Short mmCIF file of C-alpha atoms in Angstrom, two decimals:
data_model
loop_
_atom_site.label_atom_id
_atom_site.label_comp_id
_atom_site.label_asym_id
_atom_site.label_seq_id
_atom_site.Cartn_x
_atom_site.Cartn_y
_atom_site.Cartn_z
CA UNK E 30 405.78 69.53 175.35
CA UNK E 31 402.74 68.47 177.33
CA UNK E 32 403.05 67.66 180.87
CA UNK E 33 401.75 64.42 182.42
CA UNK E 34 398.35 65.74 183.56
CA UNK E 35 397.55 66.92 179.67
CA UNK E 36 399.86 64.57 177.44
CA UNK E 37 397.04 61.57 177.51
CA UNK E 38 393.97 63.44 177.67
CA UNK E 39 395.72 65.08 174.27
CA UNK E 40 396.17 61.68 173.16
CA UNK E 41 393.22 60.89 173.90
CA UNK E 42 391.10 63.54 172.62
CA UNK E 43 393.00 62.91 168.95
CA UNK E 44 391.81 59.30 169.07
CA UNK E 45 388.27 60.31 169.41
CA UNK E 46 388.51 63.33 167.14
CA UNK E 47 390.08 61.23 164.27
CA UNK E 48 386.85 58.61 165.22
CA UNK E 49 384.34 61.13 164.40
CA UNK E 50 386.46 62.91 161.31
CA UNK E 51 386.58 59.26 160.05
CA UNK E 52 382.90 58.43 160.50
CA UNK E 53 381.91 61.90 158.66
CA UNK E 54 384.87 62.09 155.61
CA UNK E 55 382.85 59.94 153.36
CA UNK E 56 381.79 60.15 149.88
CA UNK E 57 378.23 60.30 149.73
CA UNK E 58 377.50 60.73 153.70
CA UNK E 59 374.16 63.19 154.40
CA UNK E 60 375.34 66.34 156.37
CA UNK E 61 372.03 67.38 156.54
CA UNK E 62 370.96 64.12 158.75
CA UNK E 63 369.08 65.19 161.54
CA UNK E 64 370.43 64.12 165.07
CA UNK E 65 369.06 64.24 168.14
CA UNK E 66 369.80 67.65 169.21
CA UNK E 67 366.94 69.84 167.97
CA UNK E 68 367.33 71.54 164.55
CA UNK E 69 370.78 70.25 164.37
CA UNK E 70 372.05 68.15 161.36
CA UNK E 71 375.46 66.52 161.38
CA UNK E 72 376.55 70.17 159.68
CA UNK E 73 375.45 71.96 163.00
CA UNK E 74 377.37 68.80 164.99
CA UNK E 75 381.00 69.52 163.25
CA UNK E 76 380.40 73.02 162.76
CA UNK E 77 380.07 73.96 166.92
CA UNK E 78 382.83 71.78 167.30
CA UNK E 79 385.16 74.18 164.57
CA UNK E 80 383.79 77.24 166.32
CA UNK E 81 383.81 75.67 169.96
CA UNK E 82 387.82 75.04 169.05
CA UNK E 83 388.26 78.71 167.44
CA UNK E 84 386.72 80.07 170.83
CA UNK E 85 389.30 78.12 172.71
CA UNK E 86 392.40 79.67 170.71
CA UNK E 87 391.04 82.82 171.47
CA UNK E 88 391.17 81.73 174.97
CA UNK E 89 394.77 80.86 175.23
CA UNK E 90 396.41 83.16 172.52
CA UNK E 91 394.40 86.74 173.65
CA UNK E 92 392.76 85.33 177.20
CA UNK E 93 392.61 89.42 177.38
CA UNK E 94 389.94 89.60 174.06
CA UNK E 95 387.97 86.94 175.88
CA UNK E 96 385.77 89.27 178.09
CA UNK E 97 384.17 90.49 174.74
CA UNK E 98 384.03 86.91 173.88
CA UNK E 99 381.69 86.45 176.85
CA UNK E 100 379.56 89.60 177.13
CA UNK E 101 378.19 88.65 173.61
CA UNK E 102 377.59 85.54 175.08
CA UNK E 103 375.57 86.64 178.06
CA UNK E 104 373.70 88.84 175.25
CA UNK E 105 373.44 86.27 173.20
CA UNK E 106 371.72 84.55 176.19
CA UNK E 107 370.26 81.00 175.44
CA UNK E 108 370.02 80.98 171.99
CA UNK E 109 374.02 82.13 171.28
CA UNK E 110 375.20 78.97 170.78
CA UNK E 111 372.71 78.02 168.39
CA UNK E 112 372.82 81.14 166.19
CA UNK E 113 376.22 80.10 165.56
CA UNK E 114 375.85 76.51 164.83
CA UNK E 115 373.24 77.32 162.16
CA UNK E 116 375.64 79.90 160.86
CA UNK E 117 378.38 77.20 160.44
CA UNK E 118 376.08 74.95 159.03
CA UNK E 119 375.16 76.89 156.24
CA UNK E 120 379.24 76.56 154.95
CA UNK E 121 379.82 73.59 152.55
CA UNK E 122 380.72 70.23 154.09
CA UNK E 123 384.25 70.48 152.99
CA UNK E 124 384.84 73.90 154.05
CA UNK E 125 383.55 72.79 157.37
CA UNK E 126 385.72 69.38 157.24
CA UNK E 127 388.52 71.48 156.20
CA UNK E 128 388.27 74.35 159.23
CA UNK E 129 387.44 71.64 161.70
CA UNK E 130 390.91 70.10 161.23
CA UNK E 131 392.86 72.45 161.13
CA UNK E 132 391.30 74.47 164.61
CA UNK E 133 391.87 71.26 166.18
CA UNK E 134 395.25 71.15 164.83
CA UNK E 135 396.03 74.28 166.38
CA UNK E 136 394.22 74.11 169.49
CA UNK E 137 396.39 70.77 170.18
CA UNK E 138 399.76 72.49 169.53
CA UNK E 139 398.92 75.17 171.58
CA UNK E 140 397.52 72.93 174.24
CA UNK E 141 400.85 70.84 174.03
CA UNK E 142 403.07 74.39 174.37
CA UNK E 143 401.34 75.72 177.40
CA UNK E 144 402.82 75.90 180.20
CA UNK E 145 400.76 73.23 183.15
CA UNK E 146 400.21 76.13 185.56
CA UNK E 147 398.59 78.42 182.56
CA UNK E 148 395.07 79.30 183.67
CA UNK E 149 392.41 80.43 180.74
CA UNK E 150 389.06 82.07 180.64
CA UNK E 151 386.46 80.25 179.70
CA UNK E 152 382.76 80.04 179.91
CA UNK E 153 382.91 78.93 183.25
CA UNK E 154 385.41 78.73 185.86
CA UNK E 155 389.00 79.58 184.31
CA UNK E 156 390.66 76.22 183.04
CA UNK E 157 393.89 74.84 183.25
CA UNK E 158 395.86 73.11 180.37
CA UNK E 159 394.58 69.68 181.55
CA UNK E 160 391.00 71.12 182.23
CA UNK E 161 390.72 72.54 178.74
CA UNK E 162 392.06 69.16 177.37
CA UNK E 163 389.45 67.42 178.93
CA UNK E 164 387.00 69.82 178.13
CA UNK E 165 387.44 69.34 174.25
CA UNK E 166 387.59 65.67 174.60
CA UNK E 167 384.30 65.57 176.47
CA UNK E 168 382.74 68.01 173.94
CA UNK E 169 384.08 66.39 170.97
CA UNK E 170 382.71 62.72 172.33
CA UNK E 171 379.58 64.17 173.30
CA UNK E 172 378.47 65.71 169.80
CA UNK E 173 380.06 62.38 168.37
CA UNK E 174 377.53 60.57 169.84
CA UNK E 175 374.78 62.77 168.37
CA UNK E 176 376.45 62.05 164.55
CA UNK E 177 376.54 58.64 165.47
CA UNK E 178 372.84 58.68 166.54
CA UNK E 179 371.98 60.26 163.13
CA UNK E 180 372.90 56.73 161.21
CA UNK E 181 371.65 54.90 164.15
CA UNK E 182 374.57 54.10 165.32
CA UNK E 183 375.74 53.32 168.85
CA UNK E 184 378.02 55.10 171.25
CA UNK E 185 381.91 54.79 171.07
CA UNK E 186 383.35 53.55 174.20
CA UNK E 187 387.09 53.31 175.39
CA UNK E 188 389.71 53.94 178.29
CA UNK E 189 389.04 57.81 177.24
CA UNK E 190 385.78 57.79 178.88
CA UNK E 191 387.97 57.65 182.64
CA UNK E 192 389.08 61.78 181.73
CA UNK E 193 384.83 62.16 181.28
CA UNK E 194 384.04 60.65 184.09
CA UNK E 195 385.97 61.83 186.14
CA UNK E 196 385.06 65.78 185.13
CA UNK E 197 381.19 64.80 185.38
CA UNK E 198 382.33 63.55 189.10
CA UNK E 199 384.39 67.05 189.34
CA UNK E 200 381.57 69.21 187.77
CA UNK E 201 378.81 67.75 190.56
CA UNK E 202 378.86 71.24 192.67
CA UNK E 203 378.75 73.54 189.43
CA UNK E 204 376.25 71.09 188.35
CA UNK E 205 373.73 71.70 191.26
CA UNK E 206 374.94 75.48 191.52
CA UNK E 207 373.69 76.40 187.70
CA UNK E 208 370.59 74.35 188.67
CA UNK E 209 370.08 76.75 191.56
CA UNK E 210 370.69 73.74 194.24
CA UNK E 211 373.22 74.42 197.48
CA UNK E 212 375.63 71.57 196.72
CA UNK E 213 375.57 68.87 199.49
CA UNK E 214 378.48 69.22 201.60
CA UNK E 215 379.53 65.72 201.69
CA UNK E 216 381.19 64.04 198.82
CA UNK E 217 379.34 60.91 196.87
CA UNK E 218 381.02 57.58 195.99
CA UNK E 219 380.96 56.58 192.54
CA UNK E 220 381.97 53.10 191.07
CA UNK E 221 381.81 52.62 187.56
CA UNK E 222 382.12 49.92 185.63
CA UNK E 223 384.98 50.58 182.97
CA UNK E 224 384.59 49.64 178.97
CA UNK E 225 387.50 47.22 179.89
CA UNK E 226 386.08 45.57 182.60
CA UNK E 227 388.19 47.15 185.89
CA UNK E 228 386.12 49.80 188.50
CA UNK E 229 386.65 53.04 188.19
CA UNK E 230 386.18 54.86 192.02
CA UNK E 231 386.12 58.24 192.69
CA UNK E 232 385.09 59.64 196.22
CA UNK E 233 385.52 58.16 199.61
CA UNK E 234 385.05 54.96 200.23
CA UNK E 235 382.55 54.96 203.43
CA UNK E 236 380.50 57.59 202.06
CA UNK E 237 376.79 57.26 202.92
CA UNK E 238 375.04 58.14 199.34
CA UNK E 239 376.25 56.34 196.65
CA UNK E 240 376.42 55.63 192.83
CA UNK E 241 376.85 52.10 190.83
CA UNK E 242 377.24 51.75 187.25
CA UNK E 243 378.38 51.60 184.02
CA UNK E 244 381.14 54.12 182.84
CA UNK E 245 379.23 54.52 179.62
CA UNK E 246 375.90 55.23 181.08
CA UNK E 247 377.47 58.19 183.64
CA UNK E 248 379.34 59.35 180.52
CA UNK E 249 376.05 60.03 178.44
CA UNK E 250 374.03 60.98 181.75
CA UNK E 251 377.29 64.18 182.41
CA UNK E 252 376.97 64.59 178.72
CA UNK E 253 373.15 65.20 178.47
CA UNK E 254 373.20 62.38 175.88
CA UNK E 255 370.92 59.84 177.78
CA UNK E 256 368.38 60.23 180.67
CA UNK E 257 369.45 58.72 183.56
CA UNK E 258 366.25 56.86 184.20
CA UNK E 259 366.79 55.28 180.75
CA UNK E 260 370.35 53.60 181.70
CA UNK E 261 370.97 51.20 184.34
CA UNK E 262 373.25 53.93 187.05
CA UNK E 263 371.99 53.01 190.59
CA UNK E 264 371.48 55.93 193.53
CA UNK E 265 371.58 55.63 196.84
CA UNK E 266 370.58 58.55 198.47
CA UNK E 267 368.13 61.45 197.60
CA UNK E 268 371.03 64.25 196.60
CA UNK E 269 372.65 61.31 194.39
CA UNK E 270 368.99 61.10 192.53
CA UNK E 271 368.83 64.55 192.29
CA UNK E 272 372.17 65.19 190.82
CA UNK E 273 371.52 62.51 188.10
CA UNK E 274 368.16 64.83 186.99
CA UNK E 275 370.54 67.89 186.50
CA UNK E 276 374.15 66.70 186.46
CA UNK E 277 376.33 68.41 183.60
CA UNK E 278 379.75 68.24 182.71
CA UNK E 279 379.74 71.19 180.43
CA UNK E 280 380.32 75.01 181.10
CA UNK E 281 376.95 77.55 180.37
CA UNK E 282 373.73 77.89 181.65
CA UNK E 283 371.80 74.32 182.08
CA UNK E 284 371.24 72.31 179.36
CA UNK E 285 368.32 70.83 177.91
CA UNK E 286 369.05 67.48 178.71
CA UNK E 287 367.28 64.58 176.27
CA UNK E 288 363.84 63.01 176.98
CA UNK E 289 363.20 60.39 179.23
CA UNK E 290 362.97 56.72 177.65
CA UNK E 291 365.30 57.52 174.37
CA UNK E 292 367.30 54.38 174.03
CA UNK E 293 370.70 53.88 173.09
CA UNK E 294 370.95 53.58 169.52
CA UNK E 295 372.20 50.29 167.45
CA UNK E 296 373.55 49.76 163.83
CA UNK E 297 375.80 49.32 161.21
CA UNK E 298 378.39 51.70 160.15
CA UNK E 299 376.85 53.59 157.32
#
């Protein structure tokens, strides 16, 4: 059984996986939509989530196989990641449907049998059961939002978003560190404004540099999914502006990020 830490980020990270399974299972929809990620269609979107998911079994059931795993990564360099969503995305839609469900079938049992002090290799820093939890539910959100952007759609938003923000306030020193920036020694406040209405705080409370805003807004700013010039966040404090130009809450080398200006999409469901 999960423990406390993992059992509602698990619970979580179904609810949002089922969101995005349920926006893409239907008759007609165009897997070869183009979202906002460059050269990625929706195919690309599901299929780096099925192979993202297969990489994380691999992970937990051989954590021994996963030094291969990561020196064809570092071979791969910057363009790894894409070589294999374009390889997924040339599967059919149902195949693709049809692996993505059941990796993240399995990757959920074996999340919920782990044992909480379990430490796996990952890209990054090795992750606990909670931390890979939270990892998937971040990743599977975040490439949500680029399906939904496809159909011109707007971001999902919900009490799951507290388990992202709170890694993108975790991930600030890896954040600067990939970036080649000494992380400031002193913590930051943050106060966001939750989907529900309530403040979400993390940091201490007298701290001199500061951030105010909406939950949603940090989420897609840790995600790479919005520019943080182009939300409404509010800095105090030079390090705090400079973290929002290269804050990530995702292992790897630093992402691309998404241009400045893009607004938040609107729509109907398609």
């Amino acid at each position: 059984m999960a423990d406390s830490k993992s059992a509602p980020v698990l619970a979580d990270l179904h609810v949002v996986s089922q969101a995005l399974d349920d926006l893409v299972d239907r008759d007609g929809l165009d897997w070869s939509a183009a979202t906002p990620a460059a050269g990625w269609t929706v195919a690309h979107q599901i299929g780096h989530l099925a192979w993202t998911d297969e990489k994380a079994l691999v992970a937990m059931r051989t954590p021994e196989a996963f030094g291969d795993e990561l020196r064809r990564a570092l071979a791969g360099g910057a363009d790894y990641v894409d070589a294999a969503a374009h390889a997924q995305a040339r599967k059919p839609a149902a195949q693709l449907l049809a692996e993505w469900r059941a990796g993240r079938a399995a990757l959920a049992e074996a999340l919920t049998g782990a044992a909480s002090d379990t430490r796996f290799p990952w890209y990054g820093p090795p992750m606990s059961v909670a931390s890979m939890a939270t990892a998937r539910l971040m990743e599977t959100w975040a490439h949500s939002l680029d399906v939904r952007a496809a159909f011109g759609l707007a971001p999902e938003a919900g009490p799951w978003l507290r388990h992202i923000a709170r890694l993108g306030v975790r991930t600030r020193d890896f954040a600067f560190g990939v970036h080649g920036l000494t992380p400031p020694a002193a913590e930051f406040r943050v106060e966001l404004r939750a989907p529900g209405g309530e403040w979400w705080t993390f940091g201490p409370e007298e701290a001199e540099q500061r951030l105010t805003g909406d939950a949603l807004d940090f989420c897609l700013v840790v995600t790479q999914r919005a520019d943080a010039a182009a939300t409404g966040l509010v800095a105090v404090g030079e390090s705090v502006s400079t973290w929002l130009r290269v804050a990530q809450a995702f292992a790897g080398p630093p992402g691309r990020g998404r241009e400045a200006g893009v607004e938040t999409p609107r729509g109907e469901e398609p």
